[in-house]
XYZ file of C-alpha atoms in Angstrom:
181
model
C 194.840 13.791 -179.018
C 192.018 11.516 -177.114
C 191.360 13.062 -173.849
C 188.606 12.008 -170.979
C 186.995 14.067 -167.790
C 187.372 17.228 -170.009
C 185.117 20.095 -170.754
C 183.223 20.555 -173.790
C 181.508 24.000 -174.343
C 179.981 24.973 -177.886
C 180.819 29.184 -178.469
C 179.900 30.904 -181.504
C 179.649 27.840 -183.962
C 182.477 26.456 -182.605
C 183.381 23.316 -179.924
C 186.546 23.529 -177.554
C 187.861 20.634 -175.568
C 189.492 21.929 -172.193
C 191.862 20.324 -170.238
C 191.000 16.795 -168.711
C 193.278 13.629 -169.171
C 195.151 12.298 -172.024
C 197.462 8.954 -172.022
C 200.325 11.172 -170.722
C 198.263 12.703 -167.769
C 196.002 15.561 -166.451
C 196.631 18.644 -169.548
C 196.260 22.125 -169.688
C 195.397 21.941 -173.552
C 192.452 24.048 -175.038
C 191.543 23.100 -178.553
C 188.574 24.539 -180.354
C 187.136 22.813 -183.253
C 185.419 24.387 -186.032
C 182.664 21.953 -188.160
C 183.204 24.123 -191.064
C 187.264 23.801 -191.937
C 186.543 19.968 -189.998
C 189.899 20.993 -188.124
C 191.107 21.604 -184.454
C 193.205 24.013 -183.816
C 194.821 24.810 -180.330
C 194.353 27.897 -178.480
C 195.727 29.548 -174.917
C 196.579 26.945 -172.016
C 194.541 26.633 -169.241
C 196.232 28.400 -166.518
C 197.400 25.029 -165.089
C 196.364 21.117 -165.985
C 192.946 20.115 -164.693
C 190.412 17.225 -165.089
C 186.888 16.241 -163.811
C 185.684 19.606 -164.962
C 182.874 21.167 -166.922
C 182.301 24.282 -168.528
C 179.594 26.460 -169.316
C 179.044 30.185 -171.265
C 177.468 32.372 -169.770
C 177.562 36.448 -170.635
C 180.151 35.524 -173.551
C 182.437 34.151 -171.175
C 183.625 30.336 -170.620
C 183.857 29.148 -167.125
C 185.295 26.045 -165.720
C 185.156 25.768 -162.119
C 187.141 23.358 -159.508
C 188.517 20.183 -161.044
C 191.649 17.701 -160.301
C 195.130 18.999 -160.339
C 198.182 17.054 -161.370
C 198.794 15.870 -157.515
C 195.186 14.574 -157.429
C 194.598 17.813 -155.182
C 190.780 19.289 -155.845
C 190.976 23.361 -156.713
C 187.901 25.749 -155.723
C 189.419 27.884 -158.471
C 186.889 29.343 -160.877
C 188.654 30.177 -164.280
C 186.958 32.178 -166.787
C 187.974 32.204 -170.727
C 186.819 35.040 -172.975
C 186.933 33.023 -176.409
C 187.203 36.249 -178.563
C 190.482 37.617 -176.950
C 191.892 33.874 -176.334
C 192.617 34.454 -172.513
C 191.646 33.189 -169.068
C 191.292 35.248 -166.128
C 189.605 34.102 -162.935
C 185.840 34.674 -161.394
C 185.483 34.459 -157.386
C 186.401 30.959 -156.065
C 183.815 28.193 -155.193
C 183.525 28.008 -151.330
C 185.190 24.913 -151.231
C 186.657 22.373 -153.383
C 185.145 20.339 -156.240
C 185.457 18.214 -159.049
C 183.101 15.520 -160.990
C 180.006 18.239 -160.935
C 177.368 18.558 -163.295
C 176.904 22.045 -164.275
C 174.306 24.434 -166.303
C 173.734 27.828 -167.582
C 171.004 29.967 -167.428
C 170.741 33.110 -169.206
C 171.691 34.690 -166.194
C 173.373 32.234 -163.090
C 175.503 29.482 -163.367
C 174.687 25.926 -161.189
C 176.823 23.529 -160.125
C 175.440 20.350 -159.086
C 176.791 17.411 -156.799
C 180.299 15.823 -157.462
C 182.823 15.081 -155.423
C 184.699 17.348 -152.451
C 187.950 15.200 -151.647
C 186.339 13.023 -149.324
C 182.404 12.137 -150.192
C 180.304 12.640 -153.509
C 177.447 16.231 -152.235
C 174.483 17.020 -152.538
C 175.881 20.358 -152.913
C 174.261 23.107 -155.302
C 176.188 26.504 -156.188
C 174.590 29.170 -158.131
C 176.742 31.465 -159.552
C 175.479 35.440 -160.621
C 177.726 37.519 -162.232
C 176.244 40.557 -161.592
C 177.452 40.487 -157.925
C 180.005 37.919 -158.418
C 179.294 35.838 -155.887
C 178.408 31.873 -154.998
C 175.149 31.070 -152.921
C 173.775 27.666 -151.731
C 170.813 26.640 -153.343
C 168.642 23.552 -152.672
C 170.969 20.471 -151.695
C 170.066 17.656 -154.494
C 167.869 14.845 -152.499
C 171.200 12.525 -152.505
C 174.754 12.925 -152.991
C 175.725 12.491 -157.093
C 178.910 12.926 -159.222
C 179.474 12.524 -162.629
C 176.036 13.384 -163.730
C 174.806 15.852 -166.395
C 172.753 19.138 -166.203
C 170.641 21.000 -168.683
C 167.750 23.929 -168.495
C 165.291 23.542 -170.585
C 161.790 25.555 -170.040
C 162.864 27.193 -166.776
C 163.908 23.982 -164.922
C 167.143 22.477 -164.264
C 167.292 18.623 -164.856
C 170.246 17.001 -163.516
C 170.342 13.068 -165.116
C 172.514 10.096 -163.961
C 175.315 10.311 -162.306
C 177.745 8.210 -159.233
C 176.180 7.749 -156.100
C 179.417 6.608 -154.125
C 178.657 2.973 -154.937
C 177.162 3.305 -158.346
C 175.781 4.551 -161.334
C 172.128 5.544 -160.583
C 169.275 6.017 -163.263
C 167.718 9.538 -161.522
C 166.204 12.381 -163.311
C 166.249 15.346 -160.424
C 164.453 18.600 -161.424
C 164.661 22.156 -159.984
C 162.439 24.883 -161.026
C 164.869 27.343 -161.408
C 162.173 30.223 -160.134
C 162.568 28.495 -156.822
C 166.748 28.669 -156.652
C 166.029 31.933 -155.723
């Protein structure tokens, strides 16, 4: 079915599509394609419908944190999906609200970048470690963006494009990531 503000997160040769919005409204669907059969096929529900969300693997485990709610609420809930058993469980919440990120993996920590808190697009960063499961500030982003994309490539986080608050903006932000802390 078409769907926007989803996830997309590539696992083991395969692609799955989580949640985001569909003609009929915010979903909790989780489909997974796989390039080889050329076929989707659905898997476990999201625990409940979200949108505005991303998703990254990290330590063989999906996570999608925050996003939009059917009421339009934001959640600071971090879901995590273990592809292989075809369940979701739950990592520790963000510290607050958030949805319209851009977000990244490292081999080790997980970053969430900017988007949108309920009231303003941040300049928020999050880094994630699972080791100690827990959330930490990093360096803010030097102005607010939502809707923008993240990648690491080389040891350094780029984070391209996104929403001001008023518009689209053309910026390329890097972080060397041995600097996050």
């Amino acid at each position: 079915a078409p769907r926007a503000r989803h996830a997309l997160v590539a696992f083991r040769g395969q692609v799955y599509a989580i949640g985001g919005e569909t003609p009929t409204g915010i979903t909790d669907s989780v489909d997974v394609y796989n390039p080889e059969r050329n076929d989707w096929q659905p898997r476990t529900n999201l625990p409940r419908p979200l949108s505005n969300v991303q998703a990254v693997v990290l330590k063989n485990l999906v996570y999608v944190p925050g996003g939009t709610t059917t009421g339009g609420a934001l959640s600071a809930e971090v879901l995590s999906y273990d592809p292989v058993a075809d369940s979701w469980g739950q990592a520790p919440a963000l510290p607050a609200p958030a949805a319209a990120y851009a977000l990244a993996a490292s081999d080790s920590m997980l970053f969430l970048l900017g988007g949108w808190d309920g009231t303003q697009v941040t300049t928020t960063v999050l880094i994630y470690d699972p080791a100690v499961r827990r959330w930490r500030d990093g360096p803010p982003l030097p102005a607010p963006r939502a809707l923008a994309s993240a990648a690491i490539l080389n040891g350094r986080l780029f984070l391209v494009g996104g929403f001001d608050g008023a518009q689209p903006r053309p910026t390329v932000y890097t972080l060397a990531l041995n600097s996050a802390g």
